[in-house]
PDB file of N, CA and C in Angstrom:
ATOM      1  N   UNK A   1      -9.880 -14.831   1.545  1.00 87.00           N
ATOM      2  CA  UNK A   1      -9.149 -13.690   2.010  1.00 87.00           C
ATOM      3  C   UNK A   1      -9.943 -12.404   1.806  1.00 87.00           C
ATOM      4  N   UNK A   2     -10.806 -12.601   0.228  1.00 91.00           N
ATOM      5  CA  UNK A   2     -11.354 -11.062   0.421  1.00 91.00           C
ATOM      6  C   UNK A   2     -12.356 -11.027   1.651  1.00 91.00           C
ATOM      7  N   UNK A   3     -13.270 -11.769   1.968  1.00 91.00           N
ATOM      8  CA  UNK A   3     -13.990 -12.407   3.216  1.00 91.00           C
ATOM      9  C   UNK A   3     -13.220 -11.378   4.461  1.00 91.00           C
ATOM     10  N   UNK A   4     -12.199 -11.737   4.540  1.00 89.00           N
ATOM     11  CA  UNK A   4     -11.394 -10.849   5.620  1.00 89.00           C
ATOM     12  C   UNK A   4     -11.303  -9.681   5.793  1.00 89.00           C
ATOM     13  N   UNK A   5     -10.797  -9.133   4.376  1.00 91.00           N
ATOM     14  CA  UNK A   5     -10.512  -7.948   4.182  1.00 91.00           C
ATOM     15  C   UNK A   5     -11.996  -7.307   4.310  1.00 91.00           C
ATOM     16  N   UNK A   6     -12.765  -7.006   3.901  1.00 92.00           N
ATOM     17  CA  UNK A   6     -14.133  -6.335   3.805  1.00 92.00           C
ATOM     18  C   UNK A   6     -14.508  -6.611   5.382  1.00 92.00           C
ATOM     19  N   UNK A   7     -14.404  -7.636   6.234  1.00 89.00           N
ATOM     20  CA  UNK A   7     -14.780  -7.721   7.470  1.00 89.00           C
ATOM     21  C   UNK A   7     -13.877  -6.806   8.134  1.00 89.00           C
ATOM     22  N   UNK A   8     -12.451  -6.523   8.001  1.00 86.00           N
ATOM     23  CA  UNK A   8     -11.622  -5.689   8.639  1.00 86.00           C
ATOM     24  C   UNK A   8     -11.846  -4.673   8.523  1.00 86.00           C
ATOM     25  N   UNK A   9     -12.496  -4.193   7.205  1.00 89.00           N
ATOM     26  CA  UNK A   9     -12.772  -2.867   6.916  1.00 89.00           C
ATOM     27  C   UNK A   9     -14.050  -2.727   7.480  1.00 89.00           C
ATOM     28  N   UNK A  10     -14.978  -2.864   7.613  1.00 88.00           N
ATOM     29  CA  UNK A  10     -16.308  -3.203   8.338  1.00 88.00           C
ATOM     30  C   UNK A  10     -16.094  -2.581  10.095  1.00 88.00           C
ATOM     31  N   UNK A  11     -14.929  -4.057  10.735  1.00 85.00           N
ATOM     32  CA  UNK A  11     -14.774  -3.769  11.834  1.00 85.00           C
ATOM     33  C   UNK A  11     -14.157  -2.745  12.386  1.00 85.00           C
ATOM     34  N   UNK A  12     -12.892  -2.397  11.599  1.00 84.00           N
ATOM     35  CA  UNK A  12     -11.871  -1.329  12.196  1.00 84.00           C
ATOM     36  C   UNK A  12     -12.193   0.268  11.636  1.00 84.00           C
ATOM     37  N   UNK A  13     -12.694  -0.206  10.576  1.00 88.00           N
ATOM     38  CA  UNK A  13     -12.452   1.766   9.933  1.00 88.00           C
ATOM     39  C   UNK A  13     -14.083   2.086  10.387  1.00 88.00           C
ATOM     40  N   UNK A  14     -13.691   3.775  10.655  1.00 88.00           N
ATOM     41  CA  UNK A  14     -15.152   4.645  10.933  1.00 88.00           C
ATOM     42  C   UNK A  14     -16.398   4.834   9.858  1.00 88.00           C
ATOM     43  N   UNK A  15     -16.836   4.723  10.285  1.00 86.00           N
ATOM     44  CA  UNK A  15     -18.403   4.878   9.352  1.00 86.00           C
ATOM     45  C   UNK A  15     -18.000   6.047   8.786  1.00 86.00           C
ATOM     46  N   UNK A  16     -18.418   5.781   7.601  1.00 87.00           N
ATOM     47  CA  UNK A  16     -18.024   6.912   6.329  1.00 87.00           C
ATOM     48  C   UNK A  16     -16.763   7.421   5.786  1.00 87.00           C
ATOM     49  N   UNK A  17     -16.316   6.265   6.410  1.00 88.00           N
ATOM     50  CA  UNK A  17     -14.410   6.369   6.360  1.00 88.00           C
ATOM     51  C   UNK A  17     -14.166   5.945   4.901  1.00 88.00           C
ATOM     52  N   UNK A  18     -12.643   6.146   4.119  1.00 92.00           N
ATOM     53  CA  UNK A  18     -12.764   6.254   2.870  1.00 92.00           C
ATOM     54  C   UNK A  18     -11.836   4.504   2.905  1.00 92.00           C
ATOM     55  N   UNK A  19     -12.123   3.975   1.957  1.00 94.00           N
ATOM     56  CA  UNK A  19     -11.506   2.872   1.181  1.00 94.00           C
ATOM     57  C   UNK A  19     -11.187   2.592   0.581  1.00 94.00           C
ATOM     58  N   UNK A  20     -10.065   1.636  -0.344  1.00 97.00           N
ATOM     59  CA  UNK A  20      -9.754   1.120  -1.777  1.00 97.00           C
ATOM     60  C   UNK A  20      -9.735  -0.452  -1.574  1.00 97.00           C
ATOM     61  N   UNK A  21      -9.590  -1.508  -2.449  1.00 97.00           N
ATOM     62  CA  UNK A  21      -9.165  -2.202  -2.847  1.00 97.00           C
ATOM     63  C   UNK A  21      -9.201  -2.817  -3.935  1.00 97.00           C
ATOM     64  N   UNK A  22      -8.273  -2.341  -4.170  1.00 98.00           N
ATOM     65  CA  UNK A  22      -7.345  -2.519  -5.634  1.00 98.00           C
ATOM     66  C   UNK A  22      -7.067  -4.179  -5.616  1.00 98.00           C
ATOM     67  N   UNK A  23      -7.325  -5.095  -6.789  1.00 98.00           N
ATOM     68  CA  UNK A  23      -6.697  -6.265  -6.814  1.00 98.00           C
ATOM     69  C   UNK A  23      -6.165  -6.090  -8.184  1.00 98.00           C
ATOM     70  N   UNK A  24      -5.153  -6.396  -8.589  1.00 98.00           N
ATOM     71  CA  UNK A  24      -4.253  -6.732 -10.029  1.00 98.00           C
ATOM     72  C   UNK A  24      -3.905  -8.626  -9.733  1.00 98.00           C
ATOM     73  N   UNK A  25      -4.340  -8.785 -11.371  1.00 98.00           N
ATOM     74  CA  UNK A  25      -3.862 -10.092 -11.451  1.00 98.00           C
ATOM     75  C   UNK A  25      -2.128  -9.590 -12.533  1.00 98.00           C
ATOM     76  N   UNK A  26      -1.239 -10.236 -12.258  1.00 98.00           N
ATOM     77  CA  UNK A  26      -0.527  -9.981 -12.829  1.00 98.00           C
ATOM     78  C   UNK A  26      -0.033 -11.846 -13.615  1.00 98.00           C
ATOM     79  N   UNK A  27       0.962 -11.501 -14.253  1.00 97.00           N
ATOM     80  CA  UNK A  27       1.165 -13.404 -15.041  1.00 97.00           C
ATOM     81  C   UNK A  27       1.685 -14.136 -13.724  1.00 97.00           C
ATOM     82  N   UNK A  28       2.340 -14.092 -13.093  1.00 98.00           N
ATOM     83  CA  UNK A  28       2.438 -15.206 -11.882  1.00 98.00           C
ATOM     84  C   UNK A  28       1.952 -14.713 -10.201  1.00 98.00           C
ATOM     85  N   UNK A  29       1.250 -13.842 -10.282  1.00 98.00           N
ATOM     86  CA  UNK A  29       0.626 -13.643  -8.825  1.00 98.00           C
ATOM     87  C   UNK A  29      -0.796 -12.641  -8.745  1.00 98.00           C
ATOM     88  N   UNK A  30      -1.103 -12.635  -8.167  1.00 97.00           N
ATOM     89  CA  UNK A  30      -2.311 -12.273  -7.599  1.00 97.00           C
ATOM     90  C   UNK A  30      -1.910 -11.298  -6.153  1.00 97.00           C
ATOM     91  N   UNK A  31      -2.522  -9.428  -6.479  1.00 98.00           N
ATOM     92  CA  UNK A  31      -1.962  -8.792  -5.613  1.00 98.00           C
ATOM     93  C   UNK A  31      -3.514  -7.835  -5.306  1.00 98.00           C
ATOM     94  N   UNK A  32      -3.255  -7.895  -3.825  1.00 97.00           N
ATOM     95  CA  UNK A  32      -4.273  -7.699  -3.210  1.00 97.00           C
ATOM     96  C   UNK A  32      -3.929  -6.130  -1.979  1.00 97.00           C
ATOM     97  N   UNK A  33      -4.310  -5.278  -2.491  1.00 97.00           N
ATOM     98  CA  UNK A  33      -3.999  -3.909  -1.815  1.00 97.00           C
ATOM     99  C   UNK A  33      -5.455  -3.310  -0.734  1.00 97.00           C
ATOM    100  N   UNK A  34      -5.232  -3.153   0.490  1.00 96.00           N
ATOM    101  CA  UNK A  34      -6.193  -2.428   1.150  1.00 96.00           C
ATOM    102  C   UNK A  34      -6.222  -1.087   1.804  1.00 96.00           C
ATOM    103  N   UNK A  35      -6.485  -0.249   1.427  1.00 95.00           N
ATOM    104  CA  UNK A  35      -6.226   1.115   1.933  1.00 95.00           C
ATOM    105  C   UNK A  35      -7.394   2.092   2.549  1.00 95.00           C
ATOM    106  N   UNK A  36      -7.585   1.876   4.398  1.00 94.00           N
ATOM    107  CA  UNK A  36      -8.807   2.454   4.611  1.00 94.00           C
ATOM    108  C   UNK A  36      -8.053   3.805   5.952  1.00 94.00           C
ATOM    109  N   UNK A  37      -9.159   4.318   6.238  1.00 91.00           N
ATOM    110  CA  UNK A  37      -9.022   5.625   6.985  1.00 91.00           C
ATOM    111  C   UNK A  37      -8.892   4.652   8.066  1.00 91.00           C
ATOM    112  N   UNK A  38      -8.025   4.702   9.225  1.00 79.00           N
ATOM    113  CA  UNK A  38      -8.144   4.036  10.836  1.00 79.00           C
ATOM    114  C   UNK A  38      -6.859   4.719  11.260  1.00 79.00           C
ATOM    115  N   UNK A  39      -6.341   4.187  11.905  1.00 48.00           N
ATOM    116  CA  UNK A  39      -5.171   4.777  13.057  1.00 48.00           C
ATOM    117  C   UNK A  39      -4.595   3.689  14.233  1.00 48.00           C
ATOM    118  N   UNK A  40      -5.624   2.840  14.493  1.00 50.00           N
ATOM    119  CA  UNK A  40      -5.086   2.684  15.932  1.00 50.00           C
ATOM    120  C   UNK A  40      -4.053   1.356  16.226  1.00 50.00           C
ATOM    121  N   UNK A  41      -3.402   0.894  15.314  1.00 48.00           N
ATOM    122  CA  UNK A  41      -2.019  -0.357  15.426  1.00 48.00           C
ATOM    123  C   UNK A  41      -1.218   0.398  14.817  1.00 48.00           C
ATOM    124  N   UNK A  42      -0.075  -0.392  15.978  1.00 44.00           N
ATOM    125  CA  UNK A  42       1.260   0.095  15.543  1.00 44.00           C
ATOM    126  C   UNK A  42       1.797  -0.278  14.032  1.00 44.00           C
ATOM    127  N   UNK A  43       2.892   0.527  13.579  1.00 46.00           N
ATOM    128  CA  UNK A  43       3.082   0.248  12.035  1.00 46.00           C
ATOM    129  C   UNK A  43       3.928  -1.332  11.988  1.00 46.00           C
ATOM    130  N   UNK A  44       3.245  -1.571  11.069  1.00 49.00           N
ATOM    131  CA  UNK A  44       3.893  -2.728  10.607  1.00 49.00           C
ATOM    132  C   UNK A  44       3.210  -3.979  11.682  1.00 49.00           C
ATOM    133  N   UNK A  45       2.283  -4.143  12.683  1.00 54.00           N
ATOM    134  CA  UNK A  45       2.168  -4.799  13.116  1.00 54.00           C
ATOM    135  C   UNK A  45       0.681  -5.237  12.508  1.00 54.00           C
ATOM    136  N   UNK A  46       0.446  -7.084  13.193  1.00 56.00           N
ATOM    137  CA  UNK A  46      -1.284  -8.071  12.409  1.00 56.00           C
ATOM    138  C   UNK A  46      -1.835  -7.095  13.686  1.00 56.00           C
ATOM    139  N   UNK A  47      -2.608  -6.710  13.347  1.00 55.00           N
ATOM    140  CA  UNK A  47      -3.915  -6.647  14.466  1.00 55.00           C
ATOM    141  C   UNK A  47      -4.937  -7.568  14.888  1.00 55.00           C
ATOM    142  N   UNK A  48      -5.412  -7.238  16.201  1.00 56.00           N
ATOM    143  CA  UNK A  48      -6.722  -8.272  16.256  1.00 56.00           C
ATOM    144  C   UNK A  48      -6.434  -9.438  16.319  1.00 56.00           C
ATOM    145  N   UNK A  49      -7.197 -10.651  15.985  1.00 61.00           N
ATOM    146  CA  UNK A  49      -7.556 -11.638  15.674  1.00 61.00           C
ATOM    147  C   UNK A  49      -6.525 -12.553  14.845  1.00 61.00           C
ATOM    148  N   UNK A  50      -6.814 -13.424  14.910  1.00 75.00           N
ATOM    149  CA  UNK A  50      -6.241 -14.525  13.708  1.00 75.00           C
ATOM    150  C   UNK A  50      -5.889 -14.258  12.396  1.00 75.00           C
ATOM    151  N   UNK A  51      -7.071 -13.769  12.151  1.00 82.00           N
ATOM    152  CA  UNK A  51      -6.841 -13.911  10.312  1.00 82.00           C
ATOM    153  C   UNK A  51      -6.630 -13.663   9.574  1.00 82.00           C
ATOM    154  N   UNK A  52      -5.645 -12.474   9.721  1.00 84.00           N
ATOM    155  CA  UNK A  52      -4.606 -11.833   9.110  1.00 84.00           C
ATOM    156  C   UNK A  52      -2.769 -12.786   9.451  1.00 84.00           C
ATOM    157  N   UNK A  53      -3.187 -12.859  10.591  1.00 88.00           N
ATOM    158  CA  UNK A  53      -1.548 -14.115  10.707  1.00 88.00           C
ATOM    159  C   UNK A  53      -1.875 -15.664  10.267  1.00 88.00           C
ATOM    160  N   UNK A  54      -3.152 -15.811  10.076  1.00 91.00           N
ATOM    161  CA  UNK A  54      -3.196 -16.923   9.782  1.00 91.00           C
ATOM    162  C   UNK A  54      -3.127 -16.915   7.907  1.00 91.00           C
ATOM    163  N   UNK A  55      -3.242 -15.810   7.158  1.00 90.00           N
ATOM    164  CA  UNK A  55      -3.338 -15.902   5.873  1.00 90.00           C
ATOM    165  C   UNK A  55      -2.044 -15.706   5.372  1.00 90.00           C
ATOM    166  N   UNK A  56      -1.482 -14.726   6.358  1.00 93.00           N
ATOM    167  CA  UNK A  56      -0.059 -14.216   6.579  1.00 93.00           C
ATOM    168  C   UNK A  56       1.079 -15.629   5.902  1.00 93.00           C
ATOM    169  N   UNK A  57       0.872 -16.845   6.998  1.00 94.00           N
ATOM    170  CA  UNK A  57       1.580 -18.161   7.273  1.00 94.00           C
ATOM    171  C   UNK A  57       1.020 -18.512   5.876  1.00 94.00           C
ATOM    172  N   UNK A  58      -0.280 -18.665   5.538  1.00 95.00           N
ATOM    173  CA  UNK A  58      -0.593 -19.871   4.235  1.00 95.00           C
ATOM    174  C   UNK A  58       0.341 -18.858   3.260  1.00 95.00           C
ATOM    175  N   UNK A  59       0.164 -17.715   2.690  1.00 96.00           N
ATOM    176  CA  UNK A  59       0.971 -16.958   1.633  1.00 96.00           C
ATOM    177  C   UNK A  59       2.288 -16.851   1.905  1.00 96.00           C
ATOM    178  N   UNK A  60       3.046 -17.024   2.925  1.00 97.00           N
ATOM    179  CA  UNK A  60       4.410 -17.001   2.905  1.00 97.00           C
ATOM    180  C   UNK A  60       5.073 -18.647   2.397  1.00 97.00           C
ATOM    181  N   UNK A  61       4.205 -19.656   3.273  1.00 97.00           N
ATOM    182  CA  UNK A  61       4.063 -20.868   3.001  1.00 97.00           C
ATOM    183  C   UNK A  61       4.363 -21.424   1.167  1.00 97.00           C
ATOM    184  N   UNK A  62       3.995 -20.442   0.662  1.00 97.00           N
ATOM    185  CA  UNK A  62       3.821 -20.305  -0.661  1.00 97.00           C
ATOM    186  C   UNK A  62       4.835 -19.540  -1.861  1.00 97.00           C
ATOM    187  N   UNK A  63       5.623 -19.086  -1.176  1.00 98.00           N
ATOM    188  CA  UNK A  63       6.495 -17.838  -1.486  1.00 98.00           C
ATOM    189  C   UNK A  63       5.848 -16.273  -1.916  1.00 98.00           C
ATOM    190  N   UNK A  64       4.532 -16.237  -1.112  1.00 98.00           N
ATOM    191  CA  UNK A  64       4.064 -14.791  -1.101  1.00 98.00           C
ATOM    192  C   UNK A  64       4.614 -14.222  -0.247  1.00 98.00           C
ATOM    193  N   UNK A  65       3.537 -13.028   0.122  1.00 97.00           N
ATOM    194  CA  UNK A  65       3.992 -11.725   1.341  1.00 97.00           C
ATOM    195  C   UNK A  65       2.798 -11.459   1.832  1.00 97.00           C
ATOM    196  N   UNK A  66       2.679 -10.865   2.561  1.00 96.00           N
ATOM    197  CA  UNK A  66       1.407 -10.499   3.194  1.00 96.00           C
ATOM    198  C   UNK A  66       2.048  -9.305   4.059  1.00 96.00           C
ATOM    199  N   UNK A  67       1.724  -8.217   4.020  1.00 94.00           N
ATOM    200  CA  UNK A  67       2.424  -7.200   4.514  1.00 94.00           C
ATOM    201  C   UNK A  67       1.143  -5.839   5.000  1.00 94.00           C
ATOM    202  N   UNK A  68       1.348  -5.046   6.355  1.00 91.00           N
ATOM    203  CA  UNK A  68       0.250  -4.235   7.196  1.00 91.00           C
ATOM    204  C   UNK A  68       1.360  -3.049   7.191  1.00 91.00           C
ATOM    205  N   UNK A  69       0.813  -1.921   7.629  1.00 91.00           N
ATOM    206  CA  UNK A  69       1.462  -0.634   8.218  1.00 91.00           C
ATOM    207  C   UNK A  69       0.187   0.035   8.398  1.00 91.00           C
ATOM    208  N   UNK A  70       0.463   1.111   9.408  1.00 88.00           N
ATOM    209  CA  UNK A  70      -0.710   2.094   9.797  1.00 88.00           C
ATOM    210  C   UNK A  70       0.186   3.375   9.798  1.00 88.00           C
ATOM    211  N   UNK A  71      -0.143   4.451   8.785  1.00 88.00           N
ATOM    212  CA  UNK A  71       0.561   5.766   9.220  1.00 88.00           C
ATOM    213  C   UNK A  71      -0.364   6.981   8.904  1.00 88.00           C
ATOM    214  N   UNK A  72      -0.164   7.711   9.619  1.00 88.00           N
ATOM    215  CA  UNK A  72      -0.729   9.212   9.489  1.00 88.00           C
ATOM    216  C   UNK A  72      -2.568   8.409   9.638  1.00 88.00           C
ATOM    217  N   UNK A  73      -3.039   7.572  10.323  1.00 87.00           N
ATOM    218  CA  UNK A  73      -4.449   7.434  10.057  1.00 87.00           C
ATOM    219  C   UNK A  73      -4.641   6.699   9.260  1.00 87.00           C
ATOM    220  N   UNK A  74      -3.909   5.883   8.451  1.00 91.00           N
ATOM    221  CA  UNK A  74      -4.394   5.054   7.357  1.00 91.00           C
ATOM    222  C   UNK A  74      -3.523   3.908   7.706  1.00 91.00           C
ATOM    223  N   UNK A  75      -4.918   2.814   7.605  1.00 91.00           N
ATOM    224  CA  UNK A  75      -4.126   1.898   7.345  1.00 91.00           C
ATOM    225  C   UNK A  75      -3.956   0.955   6.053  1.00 91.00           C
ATOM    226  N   UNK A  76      -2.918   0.102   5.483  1.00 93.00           N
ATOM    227  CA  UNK A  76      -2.549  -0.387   4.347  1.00 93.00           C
ATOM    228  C   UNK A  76      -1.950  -2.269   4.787  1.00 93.00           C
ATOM    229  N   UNK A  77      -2.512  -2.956   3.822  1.00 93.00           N
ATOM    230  CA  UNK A  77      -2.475  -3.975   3.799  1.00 93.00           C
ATOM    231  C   UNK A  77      -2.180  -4.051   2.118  1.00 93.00           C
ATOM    232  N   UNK A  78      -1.249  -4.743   2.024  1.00 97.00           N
ATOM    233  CA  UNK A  78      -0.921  -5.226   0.439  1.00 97.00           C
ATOM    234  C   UNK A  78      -0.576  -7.029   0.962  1.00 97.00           C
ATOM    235  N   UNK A  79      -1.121  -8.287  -0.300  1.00 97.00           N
ATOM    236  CA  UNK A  79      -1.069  -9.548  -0.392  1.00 97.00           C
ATOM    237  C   UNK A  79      -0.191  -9.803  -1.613  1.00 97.00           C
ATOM    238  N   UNK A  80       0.538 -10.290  -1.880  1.00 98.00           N
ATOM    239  CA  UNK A  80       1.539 -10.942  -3.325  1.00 98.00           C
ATOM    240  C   UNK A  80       1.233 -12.750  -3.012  1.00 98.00           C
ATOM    241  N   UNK A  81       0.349 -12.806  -4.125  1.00 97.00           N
ATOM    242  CA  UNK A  81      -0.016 -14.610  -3.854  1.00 97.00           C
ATOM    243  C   UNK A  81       0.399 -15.532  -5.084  1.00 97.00           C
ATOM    244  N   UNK A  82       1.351 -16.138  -5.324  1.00 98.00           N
ATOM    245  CA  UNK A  82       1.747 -16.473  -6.433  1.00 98.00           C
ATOM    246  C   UNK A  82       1.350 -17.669  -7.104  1.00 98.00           C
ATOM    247  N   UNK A  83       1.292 -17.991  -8.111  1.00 95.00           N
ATOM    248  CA  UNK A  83       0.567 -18.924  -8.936  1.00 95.00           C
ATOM    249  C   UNK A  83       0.833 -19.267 -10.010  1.00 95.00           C
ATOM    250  N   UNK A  84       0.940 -20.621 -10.687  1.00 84.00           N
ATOM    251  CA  UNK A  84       1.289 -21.082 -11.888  1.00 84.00           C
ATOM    252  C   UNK A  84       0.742 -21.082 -13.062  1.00 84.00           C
TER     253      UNK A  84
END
């Protein structure tokens, strides 16, 4: 998944555009936050390609979340992946 994320950020945000990703392990999940400069998908919707709906399905599959929004220019991706 991080594979993804760094490629999304790569593909979608502008050169010299600003970034985070924050990962916290917490005692039963694993949370995965992406926060880069872009704009151009609607809020709350996967963009692009596969592999964001396809990671989407394995983490829900699981009782995670996988959750997108784009506002004011930024877009945000947060993952909740849970584990024993």
């Amino acid at each position: 998944m991080m594979n993804e994320v760094y490629a999304n950020i790569s593909r979608h945000a502008p050169s010299g555009g600003k970034y985070e990703v924050p990962v916290l392990v917490k005692t039963h999940s694993l949370e995965i936050t992406e926060v880069n400069d872009k704009g151009a998908w609607h809020s709350g919707s996967l963009p692009g390609g596969h592999g964001l709906r396809q990671f989407a399905a394995e983490i829900e599959h699981i009782g995670g979340s996988l959750s997108t929004d784009c506002e004011n220019g930024i877009w945000m991706f947060h993952a909740r992946i849970p584990f024993d």
